[in-house]
PDB file of C-alpha atoms in Angstrom:
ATOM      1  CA  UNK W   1     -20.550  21.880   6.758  1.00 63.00           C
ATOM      2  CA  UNK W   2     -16.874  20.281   6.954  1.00 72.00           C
ATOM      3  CA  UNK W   3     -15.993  19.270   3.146  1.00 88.00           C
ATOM      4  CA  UNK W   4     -15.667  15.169   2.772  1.00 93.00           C
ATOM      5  CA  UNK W   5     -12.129  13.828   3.211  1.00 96.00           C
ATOM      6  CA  UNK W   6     -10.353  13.129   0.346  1.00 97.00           C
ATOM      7  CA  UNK W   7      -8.399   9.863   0.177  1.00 98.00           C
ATOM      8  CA  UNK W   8      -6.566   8.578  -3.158  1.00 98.00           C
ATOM      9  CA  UNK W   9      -7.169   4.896  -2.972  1.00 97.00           C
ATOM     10  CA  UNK W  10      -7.327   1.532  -5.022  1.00 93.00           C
ATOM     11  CA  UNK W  11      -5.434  -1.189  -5.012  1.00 95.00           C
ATOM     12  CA  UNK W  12      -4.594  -1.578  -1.480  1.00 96.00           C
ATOM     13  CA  UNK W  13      -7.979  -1.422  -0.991  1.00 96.00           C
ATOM     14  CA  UNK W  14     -11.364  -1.320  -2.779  1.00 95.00           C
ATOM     15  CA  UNK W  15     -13.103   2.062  -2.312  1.00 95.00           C
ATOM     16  CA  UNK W  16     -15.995  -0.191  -2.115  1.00 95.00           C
ATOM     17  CA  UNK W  17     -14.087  -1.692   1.311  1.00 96.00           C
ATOM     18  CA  UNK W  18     -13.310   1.538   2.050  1.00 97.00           C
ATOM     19  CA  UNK W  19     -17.297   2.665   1.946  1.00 97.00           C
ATOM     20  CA  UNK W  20     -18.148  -0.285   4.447  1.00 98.00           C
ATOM     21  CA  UNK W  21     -15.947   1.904   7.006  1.00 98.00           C
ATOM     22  CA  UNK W  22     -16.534   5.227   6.280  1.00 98.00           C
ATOM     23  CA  UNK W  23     -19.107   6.286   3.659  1.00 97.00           C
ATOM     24  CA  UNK W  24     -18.734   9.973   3.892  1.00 93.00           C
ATOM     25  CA  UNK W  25     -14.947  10.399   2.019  1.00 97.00           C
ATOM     26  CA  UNK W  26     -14.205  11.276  -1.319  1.00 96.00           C
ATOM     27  CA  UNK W  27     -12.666   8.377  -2.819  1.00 97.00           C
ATOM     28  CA  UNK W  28     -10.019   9.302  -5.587  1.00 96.00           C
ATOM     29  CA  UNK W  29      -8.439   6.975  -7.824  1.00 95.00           C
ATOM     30  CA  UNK W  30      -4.149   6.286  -7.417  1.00 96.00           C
ATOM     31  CA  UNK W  31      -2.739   9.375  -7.109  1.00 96.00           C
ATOM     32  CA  UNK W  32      -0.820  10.806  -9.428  1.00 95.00           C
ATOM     33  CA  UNK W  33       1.629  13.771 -10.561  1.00 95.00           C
ATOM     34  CA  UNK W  34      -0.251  17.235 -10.237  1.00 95.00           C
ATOM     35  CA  UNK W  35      -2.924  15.960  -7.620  1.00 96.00           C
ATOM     36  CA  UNK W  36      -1.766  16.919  -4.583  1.00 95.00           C
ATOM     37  CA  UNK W  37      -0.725  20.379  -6.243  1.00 94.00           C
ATOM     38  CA  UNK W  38      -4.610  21.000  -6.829  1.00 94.00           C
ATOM     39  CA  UNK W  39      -5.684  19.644  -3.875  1.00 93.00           C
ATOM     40  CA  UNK W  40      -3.649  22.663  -2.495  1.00 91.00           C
ATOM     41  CA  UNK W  41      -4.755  25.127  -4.319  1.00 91.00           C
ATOM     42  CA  UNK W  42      -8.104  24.607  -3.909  1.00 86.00           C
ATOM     43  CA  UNK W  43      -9.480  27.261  -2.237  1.00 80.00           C
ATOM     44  CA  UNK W  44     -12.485  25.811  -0.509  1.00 78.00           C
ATOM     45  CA  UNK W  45     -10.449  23.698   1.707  1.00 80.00           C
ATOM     46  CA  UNK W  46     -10.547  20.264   2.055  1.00 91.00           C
ATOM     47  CA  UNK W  47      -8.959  19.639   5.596  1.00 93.00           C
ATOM     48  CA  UNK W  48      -8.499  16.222   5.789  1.00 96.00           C
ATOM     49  CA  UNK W  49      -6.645  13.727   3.005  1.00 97.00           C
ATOM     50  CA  UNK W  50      -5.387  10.283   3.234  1.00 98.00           C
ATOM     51  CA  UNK W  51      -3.147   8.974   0.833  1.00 98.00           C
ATOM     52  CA  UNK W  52      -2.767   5.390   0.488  1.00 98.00           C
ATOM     53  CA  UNK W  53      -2.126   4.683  -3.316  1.00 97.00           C
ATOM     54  CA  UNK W  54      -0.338   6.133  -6.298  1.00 95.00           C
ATOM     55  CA  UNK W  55       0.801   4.851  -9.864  1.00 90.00           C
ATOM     56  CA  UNK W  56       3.747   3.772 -10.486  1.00 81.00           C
ATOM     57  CA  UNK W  57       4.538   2.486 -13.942  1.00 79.00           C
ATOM     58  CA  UNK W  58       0.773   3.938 -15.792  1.00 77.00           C
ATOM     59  CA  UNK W  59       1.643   7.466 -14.983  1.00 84.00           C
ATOM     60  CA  UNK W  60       3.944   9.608 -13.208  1.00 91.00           C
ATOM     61  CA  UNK W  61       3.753   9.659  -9.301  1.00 93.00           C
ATOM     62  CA  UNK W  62       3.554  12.445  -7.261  1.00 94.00           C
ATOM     63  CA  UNK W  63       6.625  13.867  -6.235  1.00 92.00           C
ATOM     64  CA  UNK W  64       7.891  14.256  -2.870  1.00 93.00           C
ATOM     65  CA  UNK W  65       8.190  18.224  -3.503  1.00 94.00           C
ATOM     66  CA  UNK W  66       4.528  18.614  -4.317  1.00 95.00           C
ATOM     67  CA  UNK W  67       2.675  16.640  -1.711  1.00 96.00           C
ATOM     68  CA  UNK W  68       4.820  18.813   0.752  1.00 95.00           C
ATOM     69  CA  UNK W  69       2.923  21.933  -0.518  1.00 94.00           C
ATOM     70  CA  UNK W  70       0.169  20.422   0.601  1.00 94.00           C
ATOM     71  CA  UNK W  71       1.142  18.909   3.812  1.00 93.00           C
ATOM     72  CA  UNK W  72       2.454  22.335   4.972  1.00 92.00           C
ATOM     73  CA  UNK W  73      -0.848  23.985   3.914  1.00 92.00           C
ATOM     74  CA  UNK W  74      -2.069  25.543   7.668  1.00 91.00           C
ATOM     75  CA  UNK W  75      -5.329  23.652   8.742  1.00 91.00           C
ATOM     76  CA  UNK W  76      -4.569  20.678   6.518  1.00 94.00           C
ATOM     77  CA  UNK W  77      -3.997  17.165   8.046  1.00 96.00           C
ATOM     78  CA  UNK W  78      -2.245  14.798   5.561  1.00 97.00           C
ATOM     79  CA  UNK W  79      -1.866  10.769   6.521  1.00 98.00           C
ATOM     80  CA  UNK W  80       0.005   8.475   4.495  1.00 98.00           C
ATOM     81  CA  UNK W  81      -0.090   4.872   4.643  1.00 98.00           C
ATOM     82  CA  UNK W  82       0.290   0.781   2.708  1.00 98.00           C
ATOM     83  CA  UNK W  83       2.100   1.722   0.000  1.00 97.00           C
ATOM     84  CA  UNK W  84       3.324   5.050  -1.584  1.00 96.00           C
ATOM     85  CA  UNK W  85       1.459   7.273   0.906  1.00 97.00           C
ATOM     86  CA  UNK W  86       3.602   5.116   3.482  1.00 97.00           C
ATOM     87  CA  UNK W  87       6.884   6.308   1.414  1.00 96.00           C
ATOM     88  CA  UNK W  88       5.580   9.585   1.352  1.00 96.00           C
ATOM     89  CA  UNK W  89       4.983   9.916   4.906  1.00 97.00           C
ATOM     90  CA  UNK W  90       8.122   8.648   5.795  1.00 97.00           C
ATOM     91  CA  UNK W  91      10.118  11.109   3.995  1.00 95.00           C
ATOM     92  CA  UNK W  92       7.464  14.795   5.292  1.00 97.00           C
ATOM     93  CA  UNK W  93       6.962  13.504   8.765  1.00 97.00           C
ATOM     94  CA  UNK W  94       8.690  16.160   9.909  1.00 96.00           C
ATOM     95  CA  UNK W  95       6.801  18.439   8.201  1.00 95.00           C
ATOM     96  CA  UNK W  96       3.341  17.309   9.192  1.00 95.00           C
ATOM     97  CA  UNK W  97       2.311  14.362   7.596  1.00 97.00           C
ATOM     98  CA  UNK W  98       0.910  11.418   9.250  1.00 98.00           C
ATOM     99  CA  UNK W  99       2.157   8.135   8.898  1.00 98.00           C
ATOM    100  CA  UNK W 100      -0.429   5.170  10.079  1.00 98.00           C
ATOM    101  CA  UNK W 101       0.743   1.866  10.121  1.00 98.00           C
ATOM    102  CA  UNK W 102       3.027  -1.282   9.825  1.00 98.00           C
ATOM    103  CA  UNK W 103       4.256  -0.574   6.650  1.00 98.00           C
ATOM    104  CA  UNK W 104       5.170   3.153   7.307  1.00 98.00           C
ATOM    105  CA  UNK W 105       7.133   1.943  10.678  1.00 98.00           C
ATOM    106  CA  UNK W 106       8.590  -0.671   8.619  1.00 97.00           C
ATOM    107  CA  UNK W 107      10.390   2.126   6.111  1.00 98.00           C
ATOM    108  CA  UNK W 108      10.754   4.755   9.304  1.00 97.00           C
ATOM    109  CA  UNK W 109      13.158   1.960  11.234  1.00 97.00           C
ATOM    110  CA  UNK W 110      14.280   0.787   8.294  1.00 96.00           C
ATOM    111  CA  UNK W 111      13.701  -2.493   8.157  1.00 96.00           C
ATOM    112  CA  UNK W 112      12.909  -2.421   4.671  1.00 94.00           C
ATOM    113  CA  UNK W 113      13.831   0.211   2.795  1.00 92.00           C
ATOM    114  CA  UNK W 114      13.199  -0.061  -1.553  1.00 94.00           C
ATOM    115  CA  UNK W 115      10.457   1.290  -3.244  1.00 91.00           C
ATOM    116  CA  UNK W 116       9.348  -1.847  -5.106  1.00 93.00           C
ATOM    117  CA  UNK W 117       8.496  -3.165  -1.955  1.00 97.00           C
ATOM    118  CA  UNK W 118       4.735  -1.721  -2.470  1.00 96.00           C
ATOM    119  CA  UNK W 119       5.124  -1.744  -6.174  1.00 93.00           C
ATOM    120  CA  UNK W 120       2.653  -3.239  -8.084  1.00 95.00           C
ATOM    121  CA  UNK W 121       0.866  -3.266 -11.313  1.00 92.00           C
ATOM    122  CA  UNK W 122      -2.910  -3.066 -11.324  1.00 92.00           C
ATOM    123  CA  UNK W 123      -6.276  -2.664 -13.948  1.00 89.00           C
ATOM    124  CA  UNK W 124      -6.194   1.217 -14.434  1.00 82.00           C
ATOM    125  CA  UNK W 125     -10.351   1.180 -13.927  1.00 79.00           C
ATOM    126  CA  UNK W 126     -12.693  -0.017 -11.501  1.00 79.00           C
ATOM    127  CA  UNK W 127     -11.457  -1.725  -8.493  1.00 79.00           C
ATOM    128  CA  UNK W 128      -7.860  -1.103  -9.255  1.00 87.00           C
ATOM    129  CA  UNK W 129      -7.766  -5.214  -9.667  1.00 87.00           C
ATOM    130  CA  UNK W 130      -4.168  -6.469  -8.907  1.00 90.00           C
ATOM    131  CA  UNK W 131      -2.120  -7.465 -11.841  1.00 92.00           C
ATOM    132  CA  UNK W 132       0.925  -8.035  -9.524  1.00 96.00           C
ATOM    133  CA  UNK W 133       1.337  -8.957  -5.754  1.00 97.00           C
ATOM    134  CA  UNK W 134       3.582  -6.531  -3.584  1.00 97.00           C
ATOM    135  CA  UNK W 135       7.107  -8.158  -2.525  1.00 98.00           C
ATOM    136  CA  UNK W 136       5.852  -6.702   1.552  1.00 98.00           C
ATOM    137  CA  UNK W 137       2.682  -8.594   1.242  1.00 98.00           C
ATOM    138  CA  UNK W 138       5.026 -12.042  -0.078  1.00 98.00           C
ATOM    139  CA  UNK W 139       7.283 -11.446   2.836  1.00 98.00           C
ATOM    140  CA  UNK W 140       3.759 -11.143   5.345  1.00 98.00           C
ATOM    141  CA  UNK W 141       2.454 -14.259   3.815  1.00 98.00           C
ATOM    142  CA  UNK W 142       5.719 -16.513   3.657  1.00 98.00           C
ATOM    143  CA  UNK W 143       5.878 -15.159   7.211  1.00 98.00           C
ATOM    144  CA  UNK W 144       2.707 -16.564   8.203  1.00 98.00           C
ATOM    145  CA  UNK W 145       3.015 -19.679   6.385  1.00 98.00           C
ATOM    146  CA  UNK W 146       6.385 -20.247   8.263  1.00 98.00           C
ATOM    147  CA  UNK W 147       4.314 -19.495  11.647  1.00 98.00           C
ATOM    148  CA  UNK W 148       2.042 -22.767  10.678  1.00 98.00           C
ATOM    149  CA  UNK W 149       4.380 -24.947   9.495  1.00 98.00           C
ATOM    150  CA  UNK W 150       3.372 -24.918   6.006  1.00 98.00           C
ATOM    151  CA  UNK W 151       7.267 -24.170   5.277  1.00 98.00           C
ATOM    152  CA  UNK W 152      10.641 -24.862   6.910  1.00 98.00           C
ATOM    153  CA  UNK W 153      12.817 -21.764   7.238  1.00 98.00           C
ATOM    154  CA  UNK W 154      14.973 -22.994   3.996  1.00 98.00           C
ATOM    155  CA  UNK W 155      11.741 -22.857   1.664  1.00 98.00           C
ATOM    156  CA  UNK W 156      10.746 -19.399   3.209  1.00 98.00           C
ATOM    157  CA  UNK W 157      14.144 -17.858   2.899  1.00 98.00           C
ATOM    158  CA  UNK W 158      13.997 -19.335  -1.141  1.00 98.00           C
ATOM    159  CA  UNK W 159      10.870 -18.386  -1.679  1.00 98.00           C
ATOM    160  CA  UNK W 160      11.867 -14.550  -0.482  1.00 98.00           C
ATOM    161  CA  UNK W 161      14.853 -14.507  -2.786  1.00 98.00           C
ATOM    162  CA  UNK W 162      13.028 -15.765  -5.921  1.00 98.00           C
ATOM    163  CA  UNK W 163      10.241 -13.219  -5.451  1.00 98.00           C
ATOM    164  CA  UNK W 164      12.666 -10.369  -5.047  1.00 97.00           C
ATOM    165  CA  UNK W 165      14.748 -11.133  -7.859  1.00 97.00           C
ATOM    166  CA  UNK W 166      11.637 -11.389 -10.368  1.00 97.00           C
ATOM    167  CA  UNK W 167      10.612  -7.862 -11.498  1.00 96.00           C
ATOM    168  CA  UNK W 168       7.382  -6.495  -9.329  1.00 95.00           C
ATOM    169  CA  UNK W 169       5.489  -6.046 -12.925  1.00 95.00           C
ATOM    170  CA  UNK W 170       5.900  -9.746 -13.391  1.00 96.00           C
ATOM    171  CA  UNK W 171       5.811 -10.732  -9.171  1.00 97.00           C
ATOM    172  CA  UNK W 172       2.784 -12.942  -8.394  1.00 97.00           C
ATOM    173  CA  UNK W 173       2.794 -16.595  -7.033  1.00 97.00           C
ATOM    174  CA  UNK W 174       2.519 -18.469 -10.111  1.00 97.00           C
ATOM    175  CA  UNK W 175       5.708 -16.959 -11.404  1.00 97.00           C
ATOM    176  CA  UNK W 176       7.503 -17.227  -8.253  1.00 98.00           C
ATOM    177  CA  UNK W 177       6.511 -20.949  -7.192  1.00 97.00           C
ATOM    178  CA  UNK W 178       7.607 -21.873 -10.686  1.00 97.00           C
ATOM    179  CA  UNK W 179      10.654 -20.276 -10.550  1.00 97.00           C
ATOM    180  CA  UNK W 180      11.206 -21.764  -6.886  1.00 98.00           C
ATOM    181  CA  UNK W 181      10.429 -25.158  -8.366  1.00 97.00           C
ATOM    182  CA  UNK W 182      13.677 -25.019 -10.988  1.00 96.00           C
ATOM    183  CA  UNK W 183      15.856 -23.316  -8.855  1.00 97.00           C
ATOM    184  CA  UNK W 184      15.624 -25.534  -5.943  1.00 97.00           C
ATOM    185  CA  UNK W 185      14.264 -28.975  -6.655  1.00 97.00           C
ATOM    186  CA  UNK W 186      15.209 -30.423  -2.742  1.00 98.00           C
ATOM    187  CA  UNK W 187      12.609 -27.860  -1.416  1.00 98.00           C
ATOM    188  CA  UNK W 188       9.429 -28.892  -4.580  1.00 97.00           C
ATOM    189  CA  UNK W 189       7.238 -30.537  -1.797  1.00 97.00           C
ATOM    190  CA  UNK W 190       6.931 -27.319   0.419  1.00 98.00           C
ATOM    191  CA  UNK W 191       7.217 -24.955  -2.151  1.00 98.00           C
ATOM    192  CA  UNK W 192       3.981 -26.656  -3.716  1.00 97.00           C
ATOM    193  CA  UNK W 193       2.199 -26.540  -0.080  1.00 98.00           C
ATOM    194  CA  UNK W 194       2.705 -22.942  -0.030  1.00 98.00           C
ATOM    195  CA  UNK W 195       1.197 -22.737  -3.524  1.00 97.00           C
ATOM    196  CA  UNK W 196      -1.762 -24.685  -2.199  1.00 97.00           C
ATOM    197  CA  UNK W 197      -1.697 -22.757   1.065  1.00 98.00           C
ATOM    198  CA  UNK W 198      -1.724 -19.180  -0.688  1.00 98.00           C
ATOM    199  CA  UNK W 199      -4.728 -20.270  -2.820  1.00 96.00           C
ATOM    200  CA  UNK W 200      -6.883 -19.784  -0.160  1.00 96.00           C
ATOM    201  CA  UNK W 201      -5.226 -17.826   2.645  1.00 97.00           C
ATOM    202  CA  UNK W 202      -3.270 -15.100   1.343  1.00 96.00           C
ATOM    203  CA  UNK W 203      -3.376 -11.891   3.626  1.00 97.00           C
ATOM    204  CA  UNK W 204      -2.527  -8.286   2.781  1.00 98.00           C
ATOM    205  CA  UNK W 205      -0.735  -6.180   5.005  1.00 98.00           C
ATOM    206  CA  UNK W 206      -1.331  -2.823   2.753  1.00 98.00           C
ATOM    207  CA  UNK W 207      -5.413  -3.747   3.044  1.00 98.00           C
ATOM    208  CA  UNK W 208      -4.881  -3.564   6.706  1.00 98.00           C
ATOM    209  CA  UNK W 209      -2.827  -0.722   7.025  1.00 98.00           C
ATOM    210  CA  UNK W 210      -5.427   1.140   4.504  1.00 98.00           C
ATOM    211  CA  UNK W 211      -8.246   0.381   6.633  1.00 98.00           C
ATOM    212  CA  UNK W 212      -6.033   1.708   9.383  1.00 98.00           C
ATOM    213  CA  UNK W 213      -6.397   5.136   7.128  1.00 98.00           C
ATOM    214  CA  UNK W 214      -9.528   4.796   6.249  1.00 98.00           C
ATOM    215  CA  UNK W 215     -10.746   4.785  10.309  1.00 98.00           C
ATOM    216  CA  UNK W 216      -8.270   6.948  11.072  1.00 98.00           C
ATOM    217  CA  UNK W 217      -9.731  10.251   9.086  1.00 97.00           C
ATOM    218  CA  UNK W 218     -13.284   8.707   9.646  1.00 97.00           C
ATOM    219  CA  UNK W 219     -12.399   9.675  13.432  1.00 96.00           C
ATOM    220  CA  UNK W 220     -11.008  13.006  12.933  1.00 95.00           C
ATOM    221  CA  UNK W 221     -14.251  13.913  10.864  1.00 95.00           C
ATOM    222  CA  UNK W 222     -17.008  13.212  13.241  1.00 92.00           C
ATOM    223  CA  UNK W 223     -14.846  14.785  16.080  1.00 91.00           C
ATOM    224  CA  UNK W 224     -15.418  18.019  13.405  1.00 85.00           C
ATOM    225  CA  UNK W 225     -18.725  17.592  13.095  1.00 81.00           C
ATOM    226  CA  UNK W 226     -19.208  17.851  17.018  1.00 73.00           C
TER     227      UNK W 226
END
């Protein structure tokens, strides 16, 4: 019997998401420093892991150093993907790991390139509840509201610099369509019909890039099991 797939998980998505799609995994909390050192010296084997989430400011995250012991374990297949495991994967792809996604292609061409651009701040039980919004999932919504004329290209491109320059601790859209309200008064009609707008349509690109995961090592486990 193949041992379940481990994936460390939460924000990005809720394991309880995650268990719609595939029921069999191990679902982990955010990974942190020191799990991905175990997970490789465990000797019965896991052989599958997907790491989507990791801590940021409530712990130490794991290291680059350390999840490459486990991605060059032989019979191990690590995917990364949404947020740190993105970052992760971009920097061991050429030593195995995975990388599933439009976030990880986003860092791989370069096209965005900071680590706060997944950051965020979340309830350290439970669902992982979001305390913070991630500055990729800002720029994916601004984008879309741009797309259907919710906002001109001014507001969007004001809207992007406020959220950037407000630490990703403090980032969500009260703070930033506040802030967007003082700095540029000329653009307070559109900034409020994104507020309106977000209320009820905001998208996350990490959810879909961890569901991405999430199917992706469902696959490779029932072709085991064949």
């Amino acid at each position: 019997m193949e041992k379940k797939p481990v994936i460390f998980l939460g924000p990005s998505l809720s394991h309880e998401k995650a268990r719609k799609i595939f029921a069999d995994a191990d679902y982990r909390p955010p990974a942190k420093k020191g799990d991905f050192l175990r997970l490789a010296a465990d000797p019965t084997g896991v052989k599958l892991v997907g790491f989507v989430d990791g801590v940021f400011l409530q712990d130490y995250p794991p290291t680059p150093i350390e999840v490459y012991q486990l991605a060059r374990k032989e019979g191990v297949l690590l995917a990364g993907a949404a947020s740190l495991g993105a970052l992760r994967a971009v920097e061991l792809e050429k030593f195995g790991m995975v990388g599933i996604g439009r976030i990880f292609q986003l860092y791989k061409t370069g096209k965005v390139n900071a680590d706060d651009e997944v950051a965020v701040t979340f309830a350290p039980e439970g669902d992982y509840l979001l305390q913070s919004e991630a500055m990729i999932d800002i720029r994916y919504n601004l984008y879309l509201a741009h797309k259907k004329g919710v906002i001109g290209k001014k507001t969007k491109s004001a809207l992007t610099h406020v959220a950037k320059r407000i630490y990703f601790p403090h980032r969500n859209y009260p703070n930033i369509i506040e802030e967007a309200r003082g700095r540029y008064p000329a653009l307070a009609g559109e900034v409020d019909s994104f507020g309106s707008y977000i209320a009820s349509n905001r998208k996350s690109l990490k959810e879909m890039d961890a569901m991405m995961l999430v199917k992706f090592l469902k696959e490779r486990y029932e072709s085991l099991l064949l």
